[in-house]
Short mmCIF file of C-alpha atoms in Angstrom, two decimals:
data_model
loop_
_atom_site.label_atom_id
_atom_site.label_comp_id
_atom_site.label_asym_id
_atom_site.label_seq_id
_atom_site.Cartn_x
_atom_site.Cartn_y
_atom_site.Cartn_z
CA MET A 7 0.00 0.00 0.00
CA LYS A 8 2.79 2.44 0.87
CA ASP A 9 4.15 2.14 -2.67
CA TYR A 10 0.96 3.57 -4.18
CA LEU A 11 0.14 6.31 -1.68
CA PRO A 12 2.55 8.93 -3.12
CA THR A 13 0.96 8.58 -6.56
CA LEU A 14 -2.56 8.78 -5.16
CA LEU A 15 -1.63 11.89 -3.17
CA LYS A 16 -0.07 13.67 -6.14
CA LYS A 17 -3.17 13.05 -8.23
CA ILE A 18 -5.28 15.14 -5.84
CA SER A 19 -3.32 18.19 -6.98
CA LYS A 20 -2.47 17.08 -10.53
CA TYR A 21 -6.08 16.51 -11.55
CA ASN A 22 -7.49 19.28 -9.34
CA LEU A 23 -10.00 16.77 -8.05
CA ASP A 24 -11.59 19.22 -5.65
CA GLY A 25 -12.85 21.22 -8.62
CA ASN A 26 -13.74 18.35 -10.91
CA ALA A 27 -15.08 15.51 -8.84
CA SER A 28 -16.29 16.84 -5.48
CA VAL A 29 -13.27 15.28 -3.78
CA ILE A 30 -12.42 16.58 -0.32
CA PRO A 31 -9.01 18.09 -1.25
CA TRP A 32 -7.52 18.15 2.25
CA ALA A 33 -8.40 14.52 3.05
CA SER A 34 -5.84 11.75 2.52
CA PRO A 35 -6.68 8.86 0.18
CA VAL A 36 -7.90 5.69 1.92
CA PRO A 37 -6.78 2.66 -0.12
CA VAL A 38 -7.72 0.15 2.63
CA PHE A 39 -9.49 -0.06 5.97
CA GLY A 40 -7.80 -2.56 8.27
CA PRO A 41 -5.05 -5.18 8.08
CA VAL A 42 -4.94 -5.94 4.37
CA GLU A 43 -1.66 -7.83 4.73
CA THR A 44 -3.25 -10.53 6.92
CA SER A 45 -6.85 -10.56 5.71
CA ARG A 46 -8.32 -13.44 3.70
CA VAL A 47 -11.71 -11.75 3.38
CA GLY A 48 -12.29 -8.30 1.96
CA THR A 49 -15.49 -6.31 1.61
CA LEU A 50 -15.71 -3.92 -1.31
CA GLY A 51 -17.36 -0.52 -1.63
CA LEU A 52 -17.19 2.44 -3.99
CA ASN A 53 -15.38 5.20 -2.07
CA PRO A 54 -14.85 6.38 1.51
CA SER A 55 -17.69 8.24 3.21
CA ASN A 56 -17.18 11.92 3.96
CA ARG A 57 -18.00 10.97 7.57
CA GLU A 58 -14.54 9.42 7.80
CA PHE A 59 -13.26 13.01 7.82
CA VAL A 60 -16.08 15.30 8.98
CA ASP A 61 -18.80 15.33 11.62
CA VAL A 62 -22.52 15.59 10.95
CA GLU A 63 -22.19 19.39 10.56
CA GLY A 64 -19.34 19.10 8.05
CA ASN A 65 -16.52 20.09 10.40
CA GLU A 66 -13.18 18.29 10.14
CA LEU A 67 -12.78 15.59 12.78
CA SER A 68 -9.97 16.29 15.21
CA GLY A 69 -8.36 14.94 18.35
CA MET A 70 -9.69 11.58 19.52
CA ASP A 71 -12.47 11.74 16.90
CA ARG A 72 -10.02 11.80 13.98
CA ARG A 73 -9.97 8.66 11.83
CA PHE A 74 -7.55 9.48 9.01
CA HIS A 75 -4.91 12.06 8.33
CA THR A 76 -5.49 15.37 6.60
CA LEU A 77 -3.30 18.27 5.54
CA THR A 78 -4.03 19.84 8.94
CA SER A 79 -3.09 16.80 11.01
CA LEU A 80 0.16 16.37 9.06
CA GLY A 81 1.01 20.07 9.11
CA LEU A 82 1.15 20.31 5.32
CA LYS A 83 0.07 23.04 2.90
CA ASN A 84 -0.48 20.62 0.02
CA TRP A 85 0.03 16.96 -0.84
CA ASN A 86 3.06 17.63 -3.01
CA ARG A 87 5.07 18.20 0.17
CA THR A 88 4.58 14.75 1.64
CA LYS A 89 7.66 12.87 2.85
CA ASP A 90 8.24 9.25 3.83
CA SER A 91 7.23 10.05 7.41
CA HIS A 92 3.86 11.34 6.23
CA ILE A 93 3.29 8.26 4.07
CA GLU A 94 4.05 6.07 7.07
CA LYS A 95 1.47 7.89 9.19
CA ILE A 96 -1.24 7.68 6.50
CA SER A 97 -0.53 3.98 5.97
CA SER A 98 -0.60 3.26 9.70
CA ALA A 99 -3.96 5.02 10.10
CA CYS A 100 -5.40 2.78 7.36
CA GLU A 101 -4.04 -0.45 8.84
CA ARG A 102 -5.06 0.38 12.44
CA TYR A 103 -8.45 1.79 11.49
CA PHE A 104 -10.63 -0.77 13.32
CA ASN A 105 -8.53 -0.51 16.49
CA VAL A 106 -8.90 3.25 16.85
CA ASN A 107 -12.19 5.00 15.97
CA PRO A 108 -14.00 3.21 13.14
CA TYR A 109 -17.21 4.58 11.65
CA ASN A 110 -19.22 1.80 13.27
CA THR A 111 -22.57 3.06 12.05
CA TRP A 112 -21.49 1.93 8.59
CA PHE A 113 -19.07 -0.95 9.24
CA GLN A 114 -20.94 -2.88 11.92
CA GLU A 115 -23.70 -3.65 9.41
CA LEU A 116 -21.20 -5.37 7.12
CA ASP A 117 -19.27 -6.99 9.96
CA VAL A 118 -22.41 -8.83 11.06
CA ILE A 119 -22.89 -10.09 7.49
CA ILE A 120 -19.39 -11.61 7.29
CA ASN A 121 -19.37 -13.02 10.83
CA ASP A 122 -20.95 -16.28 9.67
CA ILE A 123 -17.98 -16.83 7.38
CA GLY A 124 -15.89 -16.82 10.56
CA SER A 125 -14.49 -13.40 9.69
CA SER A 126 -14.49 -9.94 11.28
CA TYR A 127 -12.94 -6.50 10.92
CA TYR A 128 -12.50 -6.31 14.66
CA GLY A 129 -10.22 -9.29 15.18
CA ASN A 130 -12.71 -11.28 17.25
CA ASN A 131 -13.07 -14.13 14.74
CA VAL A 132 -10.69 -16.63 13.20
CA ILE A 133 -10.29 -14.95 9.80
CA ASP A 134 -9.14 -11.34 9.52
CA ALA A 135 -11.17 -9.06 7.27
CA CYS A 136 -10.50 -5.65 5.77
CA HIS A 137 -12.43 -3.25 3.58
CA LEU A 138 -11.39 -1.84 0.22
CA ASP A 139 -12.91 0.75 -2.07
CA LEU A 140 -12.67 0.96 -5.84
CA ILE A 141 -11.91 4.67 -5.42
CA PRO A 142 -9.76 5.81 -2.46
CA TYR A 143 -10.98 9.44 -2.40
CA ALA A 144 -13.73 10.72 -0.09
CA THR A 145 -16.21 13.11 -1.72
CA TYR A 146 -18.44 15.82 -0.31
CA LYS A 147 -21.43 14.27 -2.08
CA LYS A 148 -22.65 10.69 -2.00
CA TRP A 149 -21.65 8.57 -5.00
CA THR A 150 -25.23 8.50 -6.30
CA ASP A 151 -25.33 12.32 -6.28
CA LEU A 152 -22.21 12.70 -8.44
CA ALA A 153 -22.59 13.39 -12.15
CA GLU A 154 -21.64 10.53 -14.45
CA GLY A 155 -18.64 12.52 -15.68
CA GLU A 156 -17.40 12.94 -12.10
CA ARG A 157 -17.71 9.20 -11.45
CA GLN A 158 -15.77 8.30 -14.57
CA LEU A 159 -13.04 10.83 -13.69
CA LEU A 160 -12.65 9.28 -10.26
CA LEU A 161 -12.46 5.76 -11.66
CA HIS A 162 -9.86 6.92 -14.18
CA VAL A 163 -7.75 8.87 -11.69
CA SER A 164 -7.79 6.03 -9.16
CA GLY A 165 -6.11 3.92 -11.81
CA GLN A 166 -4.68 0.57 -10.86
CA ALA A 167 -4.13 1.12 -7.13
CA PHE A 168 -7.04 -1.09 -6.04
CA ALA A 169 -5.94 -3.91 -8.34
CA LEU A 170 -2.30 -3.76 -7.27
CA ILE A 171 -3.16 -3.73 -3.56
CA LEU A 172 -5.54 -6.65 -4.06
CA ARG A 173 -2.89 -8.61 -5.97
CA GLU A 174 -0.34 -8.22 -3.19
CA SER A 175 -2.80 -9.14 -0.44
CA LEU A 176 -3.85 -12.54 0.91
CA ILE A 177 -7.51 -11.89 0.11
CA SER A 178 -9.21 -14.88 -1.51
CA LEU A 179 -12.83 -13.79 -1.05
CA LEU A 180 -14.43 -10.43 -1.86
CA VAL A 181 -17.90 -9.57 -0.54
CA LEU A 182 -19.71 -6.90 -2.58
CA ASN A 183 -22.20 -4.59 -0.87
CA GLY A 184 -24.78 -3.27 -3.32
CA MET A 185 -25.61 -3.18 -7.00
CA SER A 186 -23.39 -0.22 -7.89
CA VAL A 187 -20.31 -1.98 -6.53
CA ILE A 188 -21.23 -5.17 -8.37
CA ARG A 189 -21.67 -3.42 -11.72
CA HIS A 190 -18.47 -1.39 -11.41
CA LEU A 191 -16.41 -4.46 -10.48
CA GLU A 192 -17.90 -6.43 -13.37
CA SER A 193 -16.86 -3.58 -15.66
CA VAL A 194 -13.27 -3.15 -14.46
CA ALA A 195 -12.70 -6.92 -14.13
CA ASP A 196 -14.46 -7.69 -17.43
CA VAL A 197 -16.59 -10.45 -15.90
CA GLU A 198 -20.27 -11.27 -15.60
CA LEU A 199 -21.15 -12.74 -12.24
CA GLU A 200 -23.72 -15.50 -11.86
CA VAL A 201 -26.99 -14.11 -10.55
CA GLN A 202 -29.73 -15.83 -8.55
CA GLU A 203 -33.03 -14.29 -7.52
CA MET A 204 -33.61 -14.58 -3.76
CA PRO A 205 -37.36 -14.17 -3.03
CA GLU A 206 -36.74 -13.89 0.72
CA TRP A 207 -34.63 -10.78 0.07
CA THR A 208 -37.48 -8.82 -1.56
CA LEU A 209 -37.99 -5.38 -0.02
CA SER A 210 -41.64 -4.49 0.48
CA ARG A 211 -43.11 -1.41 -1.15
CA ARG A 212 -46.58 -0.04 -0.51
CA ASN A 213 -47.57 0.64 -4.13
CA SER A 214 -45.56 -1.98 -6.00
CA GLU A 215 -44.48 -5.59 -5.94
CA GLY A 216 -41.36 -4.63 -4.05
CA VAL A 217 -37.65 -4.49 -4.85
CA LYS A 218 -36.36 -7.95 -5.74
CA GLY A 219 -33.26 -9.36 -4.09
CA PHE A 220 -30.44 -11.00 -6.00
CA ALA A 221 -27.32 -12.92 -4.98
CA PHE A 222 -24.16 -12.78 -7.10
CA LYS A 223 -21.29 -15.22 -7.31
CA GLY A 224 -18.19 -15.64 -9.46
CA ALA A 225 -14.46 -15.07 -9.61
CA ILE A 226 -11.98 -12.52 -10.93
CA GLN A 227 -8.42 -12.99 -12.14
CA ARG A 228 -7.68 -9.60 -13.70
CA ILE A 229 -8.65 -5.99 -13.12
CA GLY A 230 -7.96 -3.76 -16.09
CA ASP A 231 -4.38 -4.40 -17.15
CA VAL A 232 -3.40 -5.96 -13.81
CA ASP A 233 -3.15 -9.75 -13.59
CA LEU A 234 -4.03 -10.76 -10.02
CA ASN A 235 -1.87 -13.92 -10.30
CA ARG A 236 -4.66 -16.00 -8.77
CA LYS A 237 -8.40 -16.50 -8.82
CA ILE A 238 -10.30 -14.49 -6.22
CA SER A 239 -13.83 -15.60 -5.37
CA VAL A 240 -16.54 -12.93 -5.40
CA ILE A 241 -19.97 -12.98 -3.75
CA GLY A 242 -22.44 -10.18 -3.22
CA PHE A 243 -25.98 -8.89 -2.89
CA ASN A 244 -27.83 -6.14 -4.72
CA HIS A 245 -29.22 -4.31 -1.66
CA ASN A 246 -26.87 -1.75 -0.12
CA LEU A 247 -27.22 -2.50 3.58
CA GLN A 248 -26.55 1.07 4.70
CA SER A 249 -28.63 3.00 2.18
CA SER A 250 -31.31 0.81 0.59
CA PHE A 251 -34.73 1.66 2.02
CA GLY A 252 -36.59 -1.13 3.78
CA VAL A 253 -33.81 -3.66 4.42
CA THR A 254 -35.42 -5.48 7.34
CA LYS A 255 -33.79 -7.61 10.02
CA GLN A 256 -35.23 -10.66 8.31
CA VAL A 257 -33.66 -9.73 4.98
CA LYS A 258 -30.30 -9.02 6.64
CA SER A 259 -30.46 -12.35 8.46
CA SER A 260 -31.12 -14.20 5.21
CA ILE A 261 -28.29 -12.38 3.43
CA ARG A 262 -25.98 -13.17 6.34
CA LYS A 263 -26.89 -16.87 6.18
CA TRP A 264 -26.25 -17.05 2.42
CA ILE A 265 -22.98 -15.13 2.67
CA GLY A 266 -21.85 -17.39 5.52
CA GLU A 267 -22.66 -20.67 3.81
CA THR A 268 -21.31 -19.60 0.41
CA GLY A 269 -18.24 -17.89 1.84
CA ARG A 270 -17.22 -20.87 3.99
CA GLU A 271 -17.59 -23.17 1.02
CA LEU A 272 -15.37 -20.98 -1.16
CA LEU A 273 -12.72 -20.56 1.53
CA ALA A 274 -12.55 -24.27 2.35
#
């Protein structure tokens, strides 16, 4: 991860991301959340939440509330002035994330889902887990609120960092949270995952038949131009646990059961 941080930092200034893609310009990139070097299971999202860097009123987190480094915390005027010591601090914050002040409102939902695999972010299960994002930059707006041009710019600027980090990790199972993540991974990995309708995952709607639930399963061996040097199993679900309306406890329980059974089988 440390090898790719300098490039990711320089791109914040080089591409003027704060003007073109709603990127928080003073926030460090977040390539991984947790111990990627020892994790066999990884969950995958789109990009870090702005709440990793700001409170509910939009103020930069500081002191004991801080989760990741910023220009302020590192005493820098811009990212072009980073030194090895700064890279070390940013990297350490990523690796120690779940031992310090994780954004539990978001991550505990996913941690429960992967617990039945025997995995956890928090180190209380047999198999270590970490979280990765396709794009390491936090944005002021939610991904769904970004213009299509902004999304494509972010995917382009992020380049191969995600693929290279994944290749050098021990991860053998990726769990995908939501339809947007699934479609973007299918695109960058040039694969089409197997899909199975799951009636028990249907989300009720008052004036319609409801939102159907689907399970996805497959494997990836390449992302863009990067050969992963192994086959990595992929499983996922179309409902985003943190943002899809009407994801009941029953639906979450069923998703957890399927993820557990399928994940254990693939890791065996």
